[in-house]
């Protein structure tokens, strides 16, 4: 890679920290951010961070040691030096490039950083969550924080691979709509040129309208929920990973999303081994995913935990924790599928179970104590869909374009949606979903505290 601009020499080839392992004894030019400075009199060290990781730089001459001693954390520097193997006693086994260092002979400051508002030097960035989020553009630079988003990227990659495997077409859908997609009160109104519009609560209606066109579609979409409470698992803006599939039945859907979940998580786990180790996370239990109806799950909770939740219409956060712990113990699986939620508790497009219409052909997947996916077989017959819209007190007229897709030939279909931040949170054992969103939005924050 060659520098393109700034005060850098067009002809200089920049090496990355990761390249240096294979270039022992050679001269290299590195560039990146000063992570930590350690001054010991005539010798001064610092860790330089680039996109491949961090590497130790030693300022060997007295002059350079002085320059290094005066560096600020996050200064952007260019270093020329020789790659050296460290003496055994100085090898740091905890970092990937801990067996080498760069003996620097020149150093240029490309961009000076002000004094950081907090110390970035430690292995962990020890800050209260609000402070961490107030300084998001800085706190994300800490390797332990950015690692969360490397894992998130590998989850997205795994999801895309599964979408490809199932031959789905990627679509990009609007986030402004004339109606609320999921019903309920958790919707953000938008003043749209003086008309009323809403931020979409999910890509749901658009992905369904695309089934008669491509049969199988997928999308990664932003979804907006005007959550009126502050919890550790809800955001006002989330990222949904969606599939919508034509010519499929309930059993086919269950098989498909379980395969997608396992394929995606296995990919992410393999791609993130070192990070997961640094977070002390045990391997995901991938035994065959057990399936229970909501009623069966409630009986299990009653028997195993002596809590009687059998008359409840949904699982509470504690129910989700309990059923997951029980499944992990009995089946060795970190995932469990729950089906047949009450029809009334699910969105209008959910197909009631023909055998018992009080319950629906719906499902959730729970992962390590939290719901990460939900979906259903859909009502694909026009008349039934209009009736379902009406029973929710909604006006079918507002759904004209959506309903058009059903009037003119909609096959049996269904789909599902994963919550990206929840998966990231649970893969890494994070206590709060805000840590798993680059720039989280909630009742109290849109970048700045409200
Ligand atoms: P649902 O509303 O269950 O279903 O959302 C799907 C998944 O998205 C995640 N999620 C959230 N994550 C964080 N904060 C929130 N406020 C939040 N809301 C949802 C969860 C959840 O499982 N259209 C349907 C899906 C479908 O039927 O295809 C839907 O949106 O992980």
Coordinates of C-alpha atoms and ligand atoms in Angstrom, one line a residue:
X1 CA 0.0 0.0 0.0
X2 CA 1.3 3.5 -0.9
X3 CA 0.6 6.7 0.8
X4 CA -1.7 8.9 -1.2
X5 CA -1.5 12.3 0.3
X6 CA -0.4 14.5 3.2
X7 CA 3.3 15.0 4.0
X8 CA 4.1 11.4 3.2
X9 CA 6.5 10.3 0.5
X10 CA 4.5 8.9 -2.4
X11 CA 7.1 6.2 -2.8
X12 CA 7.2 5.0 0.8
X13 CA 5.7 1.6 1.3
X14 CA 3.9 1.3 4.5
X15 CA 4.1 -1.9 6.4
X16 CA 1.5 -3.0 9.0
X17 CA 2.3 -4.3 12.4
X18 CA 1.2 -7.8 11.2
X19 CA 3.7 -7.7 8.3
X20 CA 6.6 -7.4 10.7
X21 CA 6.6 -10.9 12.0
X22 CA 7.9 -12.0 8.7
X23 CA 10.4 -9.1 8.3
X24 CA 12.8 -9.6 11.2
X25 CA 16.0 -7.8 10.5
X26 CA 14.5 -5.6 7.8
X27 CA 13.8 -1.9 7.8
X28 CA 10.2 -0.9 7.7
X29 CA 8.0 2.2 7.7
X30 CA 5.0 1.9 10.0
X31 CA 2.2 4.5 10.6
X32 CA -0.6 4.6 13.1
X33 CA -1.7 5.9 16.5
X34 CA 0.3 6.1 19.7
X35 CA -1.5 3.8 22.1
X36 CA 0.7 3.9 25.2
X37 CA 4.0 5.5 26.1
X38 CA 6.5 4.0 28.5
X39 CA 9.6 6.1 29.3
X40 CA 12.6 4.7 31.1
X41 CA 15.3 7.4 31.1
X42 CA 17.4 7.0 28.0
X43 CA 15.1 4.5 26.4
X44 CA 11.5 5.1 25.7
X45 CA 8.9 2.7 24.3
X46 CA 5.4 3.1 22.8
X47 CA 2.8 0.9 21.3
X48 CA 1.7 1.8 17.9
X49 CA -1.7 0.8 16.7
X50 CA -2.7 0.3 13.1
X51 CA -5.6 -1.7 11.6
X52 CA -3.7 -5.0 12.1
X53 CA -3.0 -4.6 15.8
X54 CA -0.4 -3.0 18.1
X55 CA 3.4 -3.3 18.1
X56 CA 6.1 -2.0 20.4
X57 CA 8.4 0.7 19.2
X58 CA 11.6 1.5 20.9
X59 CA 13.3 4.9 20.6
X60 CA 16.9 3.8 21.0
X61 CA 18.8 7.0 20.6
X62 CA 18.7 9.6 23.3
X63 CA 17.1 12.1 20.9
X64 CA 14.4 9.8 19.9
X65 CA 13.7 8.7 23.4
X66 CA 13.0 12.4 24.2
X67 CA 10.6 12.7 21.3
X68 CA 8.9 9.5 22.3
X69 CA 8.6 10.6 25.9
X70 CA 6.8 13.7 24.7
X71 CA 4.2 11.8 22.6
X72 CA 0.6 12.0 23.5
X73 CA -1.7 9.0 23.4
X74 CA -3.4 9.0 20.0
X75 CA -0.8 11.1 18.2
X76 CA -0.6 9.9 14.6
X77 CA 3.0 9.0 13.7
X78 CA 5.1 7.6 11.0
X79 CA 8.1 5.5 12.2
X80 CA 11.0 4.1 10.4
X81 CA 13.0 1.3 12.1
X82 CA 14.3 -2.2 12.1
X83 CA 12.2 -5.2 13.1
X84 CA 13.9 -7.0 16.0
X85 CA 13.2 -10.2 17.7
X86 CA 12.7 -9.6 21.5
X87 CA 14.9 -11.3 24.0
X88 CA 13.0 -14.3 25.6
X89 CA 12.7 -12.4 28.9
X90 CA 10.9 -9.5 27.1
X91 CA 8.5 -11.5 25.0
X92 CA 4.9 -10.6 25.7
X93 CA 2.8 -13.7 25.1
X94 CA -0.5 -11.8 25.5
X95 CA -0.3 -9.9 22.3
X96 CA 0.0 -11.3 18.8
X97 CA 3.2 -9.3 17.9
X98 CA 4.7 -9.6 21.4
X99 CA 7.7 -11.5 20.2
X100 CA 9.1 -8.6 18.1
X101 CA 9.6 -4.8 18.4
X102 CA 10.7 -2.0 16.1
X103 CA 14.0 -0.3 16.9
X104 CA 13.1 3.1 15.6
X105 CA 15.6 5.5 13.9
X106 CA 13.2 8.2 12.8
X107 CA 9.8 9.4 13.9
X108 CA 7.5 12.0 12.3
X109 CA 4.3 13.3 13.8
X110 CA 1.6 13.4 11.2
X111 CA -1.2 14.6 13.4
X112 CA -0.9 15.8 17.0
X113 CA -3.6 14.7 19.5
X114 CA -4.7 16.7 22.5
X115 CA -4.3 15.2 25.9
X116 CA -6.9 12.4 26.1
X117 CA -9.8 12.9 28.6
X118 CA -9.0 9.3 30.0
X119 CA -6.2 6.8 29.9
X120 CA -6.2 4.4 26.9
X121 CA -3.2 2.5 28.1
X122 CA -4.7 -0.4 30.0
X123 CA -5.8 -3.8 28.6
X124 CA -9.4 -2.8 29.6
X125 CA -10.9 0.6 29.2
X126 CA -12.3 1.2 32.6
X127 CA -15.1 3.8 32.2
X128 CA -18.6 4.1 33.4
X129 CA -21.0 3.3 30.5
X130 CA -22.3 7.0 30.1
X131 CA -18.7 8.3 29.9
X132 CA -17.7 5.6 27.4
X133 CA -20.7 6.6 25.2
X134 CA -20.1 10.4 25.7
X135 CA -16.7 9.9 24.2
X136 CA -17.7 7.3 21.6
X137 CA -15.4 8.5 18.8
X138 CA -12.5 8.1 21.2
X139 CA -13.5 5.1 23.3
X140 CA -14.0 3.0 20.1
X141 CA -10.3 3.3 19.5
X142 CA -9.4 1.2 22.5
X143 CA -8.6 -2.3 21.2
X144 CA -10.9 -4.0 23.7
X145 CA -13.8 -1.8 22.6
X146 CA -13.2 -2.0 18.8
X147 CA -12.9 -5.8 19.2
X148 CA -16.6 -5.9 19.9
X149 CA -17.2 -4.5 16.4
X150 CA -14.8 -6.9 14.8
X151 CA -17.0 -9.6 16.2
X152 CA -20.1 -7.8 14.9
X153 CA -18.5 -7.6 11.5
X154 CA -18.0 -11.4 11.5
X155 CA -21.6 -11.9 12.5
X156 CA -22.7 -9.8 9.5
X157 CA -20.3 -11.8 7.3
X158 CA -21.7 -15.1 8.6
X159 CA -25.3 -13.9 7.9
X160 CA -24.5 -12.8 4.4
X161 CA -22.8 -16.2 3.7
X162 CA -26.0 -18.0 4.8
X163 CA -28.2 -15.7 2.7
X164 CA -26.0 -16.6 -0.3
X165 CA -26.2 -20.3 0.7
X166 CA -30.0 -20.1 0.5
X167 CA -30.0 -18.2 -2.8
X168 CA -31.7 -15.1 -1.5
X169 CA -31.5 -11.7 -3.3
X170 CA -30.3 -8.7 -1.3
X171 CA -32.8 -5.8 -1.1
X172 CA -32.5 -2.3 0.4
X173 CA -35.7 -1.0 1.9
X174 CA -37.0 2.4 3.0
X175 CA -36.9 3.5 6.7
X176 CA -39.7 6.1 6.3
X177 CA -43.2 4.7 5.8
X178 CA -46.8 5.9 5.9
X179 CA -47.8 3.2 8.4
X180 CA -46.4 1.5 11.5
X181 CA -45.1 -1.9 10.4
X182 CA -45.3 -3.8 13.7
X183 CA -48.3 -2.0 15.3
X184 CA -48.1 -0.9 18.9
X185 CA -47.2 2.4 20.3
X186 CA -43.4 2.2 19.9
X187 CA -43.2 4.3 16.8
X188 CA -41.4 7.5 15.9
X189 CA -43.6 9.9 13.9
X190 CA -41.8 12.0 11.3
X191 CA -43.0 15.4 10.0
X192 CA -42.8 14.5 6.3
X193 CA -43.3 17.8 4.4
X194 CA -46.2 18.5 6.6
X195 CA -47.6 15.0 6.3
X196 CA -47.5 12.3 8.9
X197 CA -45.0 9.5 8.3
X198 CA -43.1 7.0 10.6
X199 CA -39.7 5.6 11.0
X200 CA -40.0 1.9 10.1
X201 CA -40.2 -0.5 13.1
X202 CA -38.8 -3.2 10.8
X203 CA -38.3 -4.0 7.1
X204 CA -41.3 -6.3 7.4
X205 CA -43.8 -5.0 4.9
X206 CA -41.2 -4.3 2.2
X207 CA -39.6 -7.6 2.4
X208 CA -43.0 -9.3 2.1
X209 CA -43.8 -7.2 -1.0
X210 CA -40.6 -8.4 -2.6
X211 CA -41.5 -12.1 -2.3
X212 CA -43.5 -12.2 -5.6
X213 CA -40.6 -10.6 -7.3
X214 CA -37.5 -12.6 -6.1
X215 CA -39.2 -15.4 -4.0
X216 CA -36.3 -15.2 -1.5
X217 CA -34.9 -12.0 -0.2
X218 CA -32.7 -10.8 2.6
X219 CA -31.8 -7.4 4.0
X220 CA -29.8 -5.7 6.8
X221 CA -32.0 -2.8 7.9
X222 CA -32.2 -0.2 10.6
X223 CA -35.4 -0.5 12.7
X224 CA -36.7 2.1 15.0
X225 CA -38.6 1.4 18.2
X226 CA -39.8 4.3 20.5
X227 CA -39.1 2.2 23.6
X228 CA -40.6 4.0 26.5
X229 CA -38.3 2.3 29.1
X230 CA -34.6 1.9 29.6
X231 CA -33.4 -1.7 29.7
X232 CA -30.1 -3.4 29.1
X233 CA -31.5 -5.2 26.0
X234 CA -33.5 -2.5 24.1
X235 CA -32.3 0.2 21.8
X236 CA -34.4 2.9 20.0
X237 CA -32.5 2.2 16.8
X238 CA -31.5 -1.4 16.1
X239 CA -30.1 -3.4 13.2
X240 CA -32.2 -6.3 11.9
X241 CA -30.9 -9.1 9.8
X242 CA -33.9 -10.4 7.8
X243 CA -35.0 -13.2 5.5
X244 CA -38.3 -13.5 3.7
X245 CA -39.0 -16.8 1.8
X246 CA -41.7 -17.8 -0.6
X247 CA -43.1 -21.3 -1.1
X248 CA -42.3 -22.5 2.4
X249 CA -44.2 -23.9 5.4
X250 CA -43.8 -23.6 9.1
X251 CA -41.5 -26.7 9.4
X252 CA -39.4 -25.5 6.5
X253 CA -39.0 -22.1 8.2
X254 CA -38.0 -23.6 11.5
X255 CA -35.3 -25.7 9.8
X256 CA -34.1 -22.8 7.8
X257 CA -33.7 -20.2 10.5
X258 CA -32.0 -22.7 12.8
X259 CA -29.5 -23.5 10.0
X260 CA -29.0 -19.8 9.4
X261 CA -28.4 -19.1 13.1
X262 CA -25.9 -22.0 13.5
X263 CA -24.1 -21.2 10.3
X264 CA -23.8 -17.5 11.1
X265 CA -22.7 -18.0 14.7
X266 CA -20.2 -20.7 13.8
X267 CA -18.7 -18.4 11.2
X268 CA -18.5 -15.6 13.7
X269 CA -17.0 -17.8 16.4
X270 CA -14.3 -19.2 14.0
X271 CA -13.4 -15.7 12.7
X272 CA -13.2 -14.2 16.3
X273 CA -11.4 -17.0 18.2
X274 CA -8.7 -14.7 19.7
X275 CA -11.1 -12.0 20.7
X276 CA -13.5 -14.5 22.3
X277 CA -10.6 -15.9 24.3
X278 CA -9.7 -12.4 25.5
X279 CA -13.3 -11.9 26.7
X280 CA -13.1 -15.3 28.5
X281 CA -16.1 -16.6 26.5
X282 CA -16.7 -20.4 26.4
X283 CA -17.5 -22.0 23.0
X284 CA -21.1 -21.8 21.9
X285 CA -23.1 -25.0 22.6
X286 CA -24.2 -26.1 19.1
X287 CA -26.1 -29.3 20.0
X288 CA -29.3 -29.8 18.0
X289 CA -31.5 -26.8 18.9
X290 CA -34.5 -28.0 21.0
X291 CA -38.0 -26.7 20.0
X292 CA -40.8 -26.0 22.5
X293 CA -44.1 -24.4 22.2
X294 CA -44.6 -21.4 24.6
X295 CA -46.9 -23.6 26.7
X296 CA -44.3 -26.4 26.9
X297 CA -41.6 -23.9 27.9
X298 CA -43.9 -22.5 30.6
X299 CA -44.5 -26.0 32.0
X300 CA -40.7 -26.6 32.0
X301 CA -40.1 -23.3 34.0
X302 CA -42.9 -24.3 36.4
X303 CA -41.3 -27.8 37.0
X304 CA -37.7 -26.7 37.1
X305 CA -37.9 -23.4 38.8
X306 CA -41.2 -23.6 40.7
X307 CA -42.4 -20.4 39.1
X308 CA -45.9 -20.6 37.7
X309 CA -46.0 -18.5 34.5
X310 CA -48.3 -20.9 32.7
X311 CA -51.1 -18.3 32.2
X312 CA -48.7 -15.6 30.8
X313 CA -49.0 -14.6 27.1
X314 CA -45.3 -14.2 26.6
X315 CA -42.0 -15.1 28.1
X316 CA -40.6 -12.5 30.6
X317 CA -36.9 -11.7 30.6
X318 CA -36.5 -14.0 33.7
X319 CA -38.3 -16.8 31.8
X320 CA -35.9 -16.4 28.9
X321 CA -32.9 -16.7 31.2
X322 CA -34.4 -19.7 33.0
X323 CA -35.4 -21.7 29.9
X324 CA -32.0 -21.1 28.3
X325 CA -30.1 -22.2 31.5
X326 CA -32.3 -25.4 31.6
X327 CA -31.8 -26.1 27.9
X328 CA -28.0 -25.6 28.3
X329 CA -28.0 -28.1 31.1
X330 CA -30.3 -30.7 29.6
X331 CA -29.4 -30.4 25.9
X332 CA -25.9 -28.8 25.8
X333 CA -27.4 -26.1 23.4
X334 CA -27.0 -22.3 23.8
X335 CA -29.9 -21.8 21.5
X336 CA -33.6 -22.8 21.9
X337 CA -36.6 -22.2 19.6
X338 CA -39.9 -21.3 21.2
X339 CA -43.1 -21.5 19.0
X340 CA -46.8 -20.9 19.0
X341 CA -47.1 -17.5 20.8
X342 CA -50.7 -16.3 21.3
X343 CA -52.0 -14.8 18.0
X344 CA -53.2 -11.7 19.7
X345 CA -49.7 -10.9 21.0
X346 CA -48.1 -11.1 17.5
X347 CA -48.2 -8.7 14.6
X348 CA -51.2 -8.8 12.3
X349 CA -49.4 -10.5 9.5
X350 CA -48.7 -13.6 11.6
X351 CA -50.6 -16.8 10.5
X352 CA -52.8 -18.3 13.3
X353 CA -52.3 -22.0 13.7
X354 CA -55.1 -23.7 11.7
X355 CA -55.3 -26.4 14.4
X356 CA -55.8 -23.8 17.2
X357 CA -56.1 -20.2 15.9
X358 CA -55.7 -18.8 19.4
X359 CA -52.0 -19.6 19.0
X360 CA -49.9 -18.6 16.0
X361 CA -47.3 -20.1 13.6
X362 CA -44.7 -17.9 15.2
X363 CA -41.4 -18.4 16.7
X364 CA -38.5 -16.8 18.7
X365 CA -35.0 -18.0 19.1
X366 CA -33.4 -17.5 22.5
X367 CA -29.6 -17.4 22.8
X368 CA -27.9 -17.4 26.2
X369 CA -30.9 -15.9 28.0
X370 CA -32.2 -13.4 25.5
X371 CA -34.5 -13.4 22.4
X372 CA -32.3 -12.8 19.3
X373 CA -34.7 -13.8 16.5
X374 CA -38.4 -13.7 15.8
X375 CA -40.6 -14.5 12.9
X376 CA -43.5 -16.4 11.5
X377 CA -45.4 -18.1 8.8
X378 CA -47.4 -15.2 7.3
X379 CA -51.0 -14.8 6.3
X380 CA -50.7 -14.9 2.5
X381 CA -54.4 -14.9 1.6
X382 CA -55.7 -11.4 0.9
X383 CA -59.1 -11.7 2.6
X384 CA -57.7 -13.2 5.7
X385 CA -55.0 -10.5 5.9
X386 CA -57.5 -7.7 5.5
X387 CA -59.6 -9.3 8.3
X388 CA -56.5 -9.5 10.5
X389 CA -55.6 -5.9 9.9
X390 CA -59.2 -4.9 10.9
X391 CA -59.2 -7.0 14.1
X392 CA -56.2 -4.9 15.2
X393 CA -58.2 -1.7 14.8
X394 CA -56.1 -0.7 11.8
X395 CA -57.4 0.7 8.6
X396 CA -56.7 -1.5 5.5
X397 CA -56.8 1.6 3.3
X398 CA -53.4 2.6 4.8
X399 CA -52.0 -0.7 3.7
X400 CA -53.1 -0.3 0.0
X401 CA -49.7 -0.9 -1.6
X402 CA -48.8 -3.8 0.7
X403 CA -52.2 -5.5 0.2
X404 CA -51.9 -5.1 -3.6
X405 CA -49.1 -7.6 -3.4
X406 CA -51.5 -10.1 -1.8
X407 CA -54.4 -9.5 -4.2
X408 CA -52.3 -10.4 -7.2
X409 CA -50.7 -13.8 -6.2
X410 CA -48.7 -14.1 -3.0
X411 CA -47.4 -17.7 -2.4
X412 CA -47.4 -19.2 1.1
X413 CA -44.5 -17.5 2.7
X414 CA -42.7 -16.6 5.9
X415 CA -39.5 -15.1 7.4
X416 CA -37.5 -14.1 10.3
X417 CA -35.3 -11.4 11.7
X418 CA -32.2 -11.4 13.9
X419 CA -31.3 -8.5 16.2
X420 CA -27.6 -7.8 15.5
X421 CA -26.8 -5.9 18.7
X422 CA -28.4 -8.6 20.8
X423 CA -26.4 -11.4 19.1
X424 CA -23.2 -9.3 19.6
X425 CA -24.0 -8.7 23.2
X426 CA -24.6 -12.4 24.0
X427 CA -21.6 -13.7 21.9
X428 CA -19.3 -11.5 24.1
X429 CA -21.1 -11.7 27.4
X430 CA -21.6 -7.9 27.5
X431 CA -23.9 -6.7 30.3
X432 CA -25.5 -3.9 28.2
X433 CA -26.7 -3.8 24.6
X434 CA -25.4 -0.2 24.3
X435 CA -21.9 -1.7 24.3
X436 CA -22.8 -3.6 21.2
X437 CA -23.9 -0.6 19.2
X438 CA -21.4 1.8 17.7
X439 CA -23.6 4.8 18.3
X440 CA -26.5 3.6 20.5
X441 CA -29.8 5.5 20.6
X442 CA -32.1 5.3 23.5
X443 CA -34.5 7.4 25.5
X444 CA -31.6 9.3 27.1
X445 CA -29.2 9.7 24.2
X446 CA -28.8 10.6 20.5
X447 CA -25.0 10.7 20.5
X448 CA -25.3 13.6 23.1
X449 CA -27.1 13.0 26.3
X450 CA -30.7 14.4 26.0
Ligands
LIG1 P1 -39.2 -8.3 16.4 O1 -40.0 -7.1 16.7 O2 -39.3 -9.4 17.3 O3 -39.8 -8.9 15.0 O4 -37.7 -8.0 16.1 C1 -36.8 -9.0 15.6 C2 -35.6 -9.0 16.4 O5 -35.0 -7.7 16.5 C3 -34.4 -7.5 17.8 N1 -35.0 -6.3 18.4 C4 -34.4 -5.4 19.2 N2 -33.2 -5.3 19.6 C5 -32.9 -4.3 20.4 N3 -33.7 -3.3 20.8 C6 -35.0 -3.4 20.4 N4 -35.8 -2.4 20.7 C7 -35.4 -4.4 19.5 N5 -36.5 -4.8 18.9 C8 -36.3 -5.9 18.2 C9 -34.6 -8.7 18.6 C10 -35.8 -9.4 17.9 O6 -35.8 -10.8 18.0 N6 -40.8 -8.1 11.6 C11 -40.5 -9.0 12.7 C12 -39.6 -10.1 12.3 C13 -40.2 -11.1 11.3 O7 -41.4 -11.6 11.6 O8 -39.6 -11.4 10.3 C14 -39.9 -8.1 13.8 O9 -39.5 -7.0 13.7 O10 -33.5 -9.6 18.5

